[in-house]
PDB file of C-alpha atoms in Angstrom:
ATOM      1  CA  GLN G   1      96.859 113.947  85.928  1.00 85.00           C
ATOM      2  CA  VAL G   2      99.532 116.615  85.664  1.00 91.00           C
ATOM      3  CA  GLN G   3      99.529 119.343  88.300  1.00 94.00           C
ATOM      4  CA  LEU G   4     100.733 122.813  87.333  1.00 96.00           C
ATOM      5  CA  VAL G   5     101.821 125.625  89.638  1.00 97.00           C
ATOM      6  CA  GLU G   6     102.610 129.128  88.407  1.00 97.00           C
ATOM      7  CA  SER G   7     104.979 131.548  90.121  1.00 98.00           C
ATOM      8  CA  GLY G   8     106.947 134.682  89.417  1.00 98.00           C
ATOM      9  CA  GLY G   9     104.213 137.269  89.240  1.00 97.00           C
ATOM     10  CA  GLY G  10     104.412 140.635  90.954  1.00 97.00           C
ATOM     11  CA  LEU G  11     104.300 144.384  90.593  1.00 98.00           C
ATOM     12  CA  VAL G  12     106.528 145.930  87.950  1.00 98.00           C
ATOM     13  CA  GLN G  13     106.810 149.357  86.370  1.00 98.00           C
ATOM     14  CA  PRO G  14     105.992 149.885  82.693  1.00 98.00           C
ATOM     15  CA  GLY G  15     108.949 148.850  80.577  1.00 98.00           C
ATOM     16  CA  GLY G  16     110.089 146.339  83.160  1.00 98.00           C
ATOM     17  CA  SER G  17     110.458 142.571  82.987  1.00 98.00           C
ATOM     18  CA  LEU G  18     109.228 139.507  84.790  1.00 98.00           C
ATOM     19  CA  ARG G  19     109.782 135.800  84.308  1.00 98.00           C
ATOM     20  CA  LEU G  20     106.913 133.480  85.089  1.00 98.00           C
ATOM     21  CA  SER G  21     107.433 129.797  85.819  1.00 98.00           C
ATOM     22  CA  CYS G  22     105.030 126.904  85.420  1.00 97.00           C
ATOM     23  CA  GLN G  23     106.166 123.892  87.421  1.00 96.00           C
ATOM     24  CA  ALA G  24     104.714 120.514  86.471  1.00 94.00           C
ATOM     25  CA  SER G  25     104.371 117.502  88.734  1.00 90.00           C
ATOM     26  CA  ARG G  26     102.755 114.041  88.666  1.00 88.00           C
ATOM     27  CA  PHE G  27     103.442 113.681  84.926  1.00 84.00           C
ATOM     28  CA  SER G  28     106.435 114.077  82.679  1.00 82.00           C
ATOM     29  CA  LEU G  29     106.563 117.447  81.000  1.00 85.00           C
ATOM     30  CA  GLU G  30     108.390 115.853  78.080  1.00 86.00           C
ATOM     31  CA  TYR G  31     105.163 114.840  76.349  1.00 89.00           C
ATOM     32  CA  LEU G  32     103.100 117.912  77.094  1.00 93.00           C
ATOM     33  CA  SER G  33     102.643 121.256  75.466  1.00 95.00           C
ATOM     34  CA  ILE G  34     102.110 124.121  77.876  1.00 96.00           C
ATOM     35  CA  GLY G  35     100.005 127.155  77.138  1.00 97.00           C
ATOM     36  CA  TRP G  36     100.096 130.516  78.867  1.00 98.00           C
ATOM     37  CA  PHE G  37      96.909 132.504  79.271  1.00 98.00           C
ATOM     38  CA  ARG G  38      95.843 135.632  81.084  1.00 98.00           C
ATOM     39  CA  GLN G  39      92.659 137.115  82.392  1.00 97.00           C
ATOM     40  CA  ALA G  40      92.153 140.715  83.355  1.00 96.00           C
ATOM     41  CA  PRO G  41      89.213 141.816  85.534  1.00 92.00           C
ATOM     42  CA  GLY G  42      86.005 141.851  83.564  1.00 94.00           C
ATOM     43  CA  LYS G  43      87.601 140.326  80.481  1.00 95.00           C
ATOM     44  CA  GLU G  44      87.657 136.925  78.862  1.00 95.00           C
ATOM     45  CA  ARG G  45      90.639 134.663  79.341  1.00 95.00           C
ATOM     46  CA  GLU G  46      92.980 135.112  76.400  1.00 96.00           C
ATOM     47  CA  GLY G  47      95.830 133.082  75.017  1.00 97.00           C
ATOM     48  CA  VAL G  48      99.339 134.451  75.356  1.00 98.00           C
ATOM     49  CA  SER G  49     101.664 131.697  74.202  1.00 97.00           C
ATOM     50  CA  CYS G  50     102.093 127.966  73.818  1.00 96.00           C
ATOM     51  CA  VAL G  51     105.298 125.968  73.745  1.00 95.00           C
ATOM     52  CA  SER G  52     105.078 122.528  72.214  1.00 92.00           C
ATOM     53  CA  SER G  53     106.792 119.329  73.298  1.00 88.00           C
ATOM     54  CA  SER G  54     107.787 118.856  69.653  1.00 81.00           C
ATOM     55  CA  ASP G  55     110.044 121.053  67.528  1.00 77.00           C
ATOM     56  CA  ASP G  56     107.198 123.381  66.583  1.00 82.00           C
ATOM     57  CA  SER G  57     107.899 127.054  67.080  1.00 89.00           C
ATOM     58  CA  PRO G  58     106.059 128.594  70.039  1.00 91.00           C
ATOM     59  CA  GLN G  59     102.784 130.377  69.384  1.00 94.00           C
ATOM     60  CA  TYR G  60     102.375 133.957  70.528  1.00 96.00           C
ATOM     61  CA  ALA G  61      99.449 136.306  70.625  1.00 97.00           C
ATOM     62  CA  ASP G  62      99.965 139.352  68.417  1.00 96.00           C
ATOM     63  CA  SER G  63      99.795 141.585  71.486  1.00 96.00           C
ATOM     64  CA  VAL G  64     102.936 140.020  72.990  1.00 97.00           C
ATOM     65  CA  LYS G  65     105.037 139.122  69.952  1.00 97.00           C
ATOM     66  CA  GLY G  66     108.534 140.515  70.214  1.00 97.00           C
ATOM     67  CA  ARG G  67     108.151 141.132  73.960  1.00 98.00           C
ATOM     68  CA  PHE G  68     107.383 137.709  75.471  1.00 98.00           C
ATOM     69  CA  THR G  69     109.384 134.516  75.043  1.00 97.00           C
ATOM     70  CA  ALA G  70     108.258 131.062  76.123  1.00 96.00           C
ATOM     71  CA  SER G  71     110.759 128.314  76.819  1.00 94.00           C
ATOM     72  CA  ARG G  72     110.913 124.981  78.567  1.00 94.00           C
ATOM     73  CA  ASP G  73     113.343 122.970  80.648  1.00 93.00           C
ATOM     74  CA  ASN G  74     112.115 119.383  80.684  1.00 91.00           C
ATOM     75  CA  ALA G  75     114.795 118.343  83.154  1.00 92.00           C
ATOM     76  CA  LYS G  76     113.332 120.797  85.659  1.00 94.00           C
ATOM     77  CA  SER G  77     109.740 120.077  84.601  1.00 93.00           C
ATOM     78  CA  THR G  78     109.304 123.805  84.154  1.00 95.00           C
ATOM     79  CA  VAL G  79     108.079 126.110  81.430  1.00 96.00           C
ATOM     80  CA  TYR G  80     108.972 129.784  81.508  1.00 97.00           C
ATOM     81  CA  LEU G  81     107.437 132.947  80.144  1.00 98.00           C
ATOM     82  CA  GLN G  82     109.931 135.778  79.911  1.00 98.00           C
ATOM     83  CA  MET G  83     108.034 139.048  79.704  1.00 98.00           C
ATOM     84  CA  ASN G  84     109.913 142.171  78.644  1.00 98.00           C
ATOM     85  CA  SER G  85     108.813 145.722  77.865  1.00 98.00           C
ATOM     86  CA  LEU G  86     105.752 145.235  80.003  1.00 98.00           C
ATOM     87  CA  LYS G  87     102.783 147.533  79.523  1.00 98.00           C
ATOM     88  CA  PRO G  88      99.879 148.393  81.850  1.00 97.00           C
ATOM     89  CA  GLU G  89      97.589 146.414  79.550  1.00 97.00           C
ATOM     90  CA  ASP G  90      99.585 143.271  80.393  1.00 98.00           C
ATOM     91  CA  THR G  91      98.136 143.429  83.898  1.00 98.00           C
ATOM     92  CA  ALA G  92      96.213 140.211  84.544  1.00 98.00           C
ATOM     93  CA  VAL G  93      96.250 136.898  86.309  1.00 98.00           C
ATOM     94  CA  TYR G  94      98.453 134.584  84.277  1.00 98.00           C
ATOM     95  CA  TYR G  95      97.717 130.871  84.049  1.00 98.00           C
ATOM     96  CA  CYS G  96      99.421 127.898  82.491  1.00 97.00           C
ATOM     97  CA  ALA G  97      97.611 124.838  81.188  1.00 97.00           C
ATOM     98  CA  ALA G  98      98.607 121.529  79.638  1.00 95.00           C
ATOM     99  CA  ALA G  99      97.845 120.064  76.243  1.00 94.00           C
ATOM    100  CA  GLY G 100      99.057 117.140  74.170  1.00 88.00           C
ATOM    101  CA  VAL G 101     102.255 116.808  72.200  1.00 86.00           C
ATOM    102  CA  ARG G 102     101.398 119.713  69.898  1.00 89.00           C
ATOM    103  CA  CYS G 103      99.876 123.031  70.875  1.00 91.00           C
ATOM    104  CA  PRO G 104      96.217 123.607  70.186  1.00 90.00           C
ATOM    105  CA  SER G 105      95.294 127.093  69.081  1.00 90.00           C
ATOM    106  CA  ILE G 106      95.691 129.559  71.950  1.00 89.00           C
ATOM    107  CA  ALA G 107      92.805 131.538  70.467  1.00 85.00           C
ATOM    108  CA  THR G 108      90.400 129.026  72.024  1.00 87.00           C
ATOM    109  CA  PRO G 109      91.568 128.402  75.612  1.00 87.00           C
ATOM    110  CA  LYS G 110      88.635 126.113  76.373  1.00 85.00           C
ATOM    111  CA  ILE G 111      89.570 123.660  73.623  1.00 89.00           C
ATOM    112  CA  GLY G 112      92.463 121.276  74.069  1.00 91.00           C
ATOM    113  CA  PHE G 113      93.891 122.636  77.316  1.00 92.00           C
ATOM    114  CA  GLY G 114      93.406 121.218  80.797  1.00 88.00           C
ATOM    115  CA  SER G 115      94.989 120.883  84.222  1.00 93.00           C
ATOM    116  CA  TRP G 116      94.996 124.622  84.769  1.00 94.00           C
ATOM    117  CA  GLY G 117      97.208 126.122  87.434  1.00 94.00           C
ATOM    118  CA  GLN G 118      95.923 128.492  90.094  1.00 96.00           C
ATOM    119  CA  GLY G 119      97.363 131.573  88.418  1.00 97.00           C
ATOM    120  CA  THR G 120      99.840 134.287  89.368  1.00 98.00           C
ATOM    121  CA  GLN G 121      99.067 138.002  89.425  1.00 98.00           C
ATOM    122  CA  VAL G 122     101.049 140.360  87.202  1.00 98.00           C
ATOM    123  CA  THR G 123     100.521 144.064  87.759  1.00 98.00           C
ATOM    124  CA  VAL G 124     102.199 146.655  85.560  1.00 98.00           C
ATOM    125  CA  SER G 125     101.890 150.095  87.073  1.00 97.00           C
ATOM    126  CA  SER G 126     103.949 153.122  87.936  1.00 95.00           C
TER     127      SER G 126
END
């Protein structure tokens, strides 16, 4: 079973940027899609993005379109989430999770995604 580890979270001011990484081990990333999700205190886990192992364009939640970019480097077994123009409402624990060759819908995190990482905290505050 693939193991995923997130990193790159931290404290950033509004308008700033962070790049999250999701490192995969025990299984080739080449055949996996990787989803990014976040969960703020007291809220449901929500989908942020998913990057497919195929040529499909990445999925993005409406709340992050134009600000976040997901990419992958199969040679490094790593998927990235570049987050720009961060807002206080982006504050959450961010998780990555694995799926099959093509991305399931990120609107339903409990369907199609598994092997969740432990999460990395992102705090956007002045």
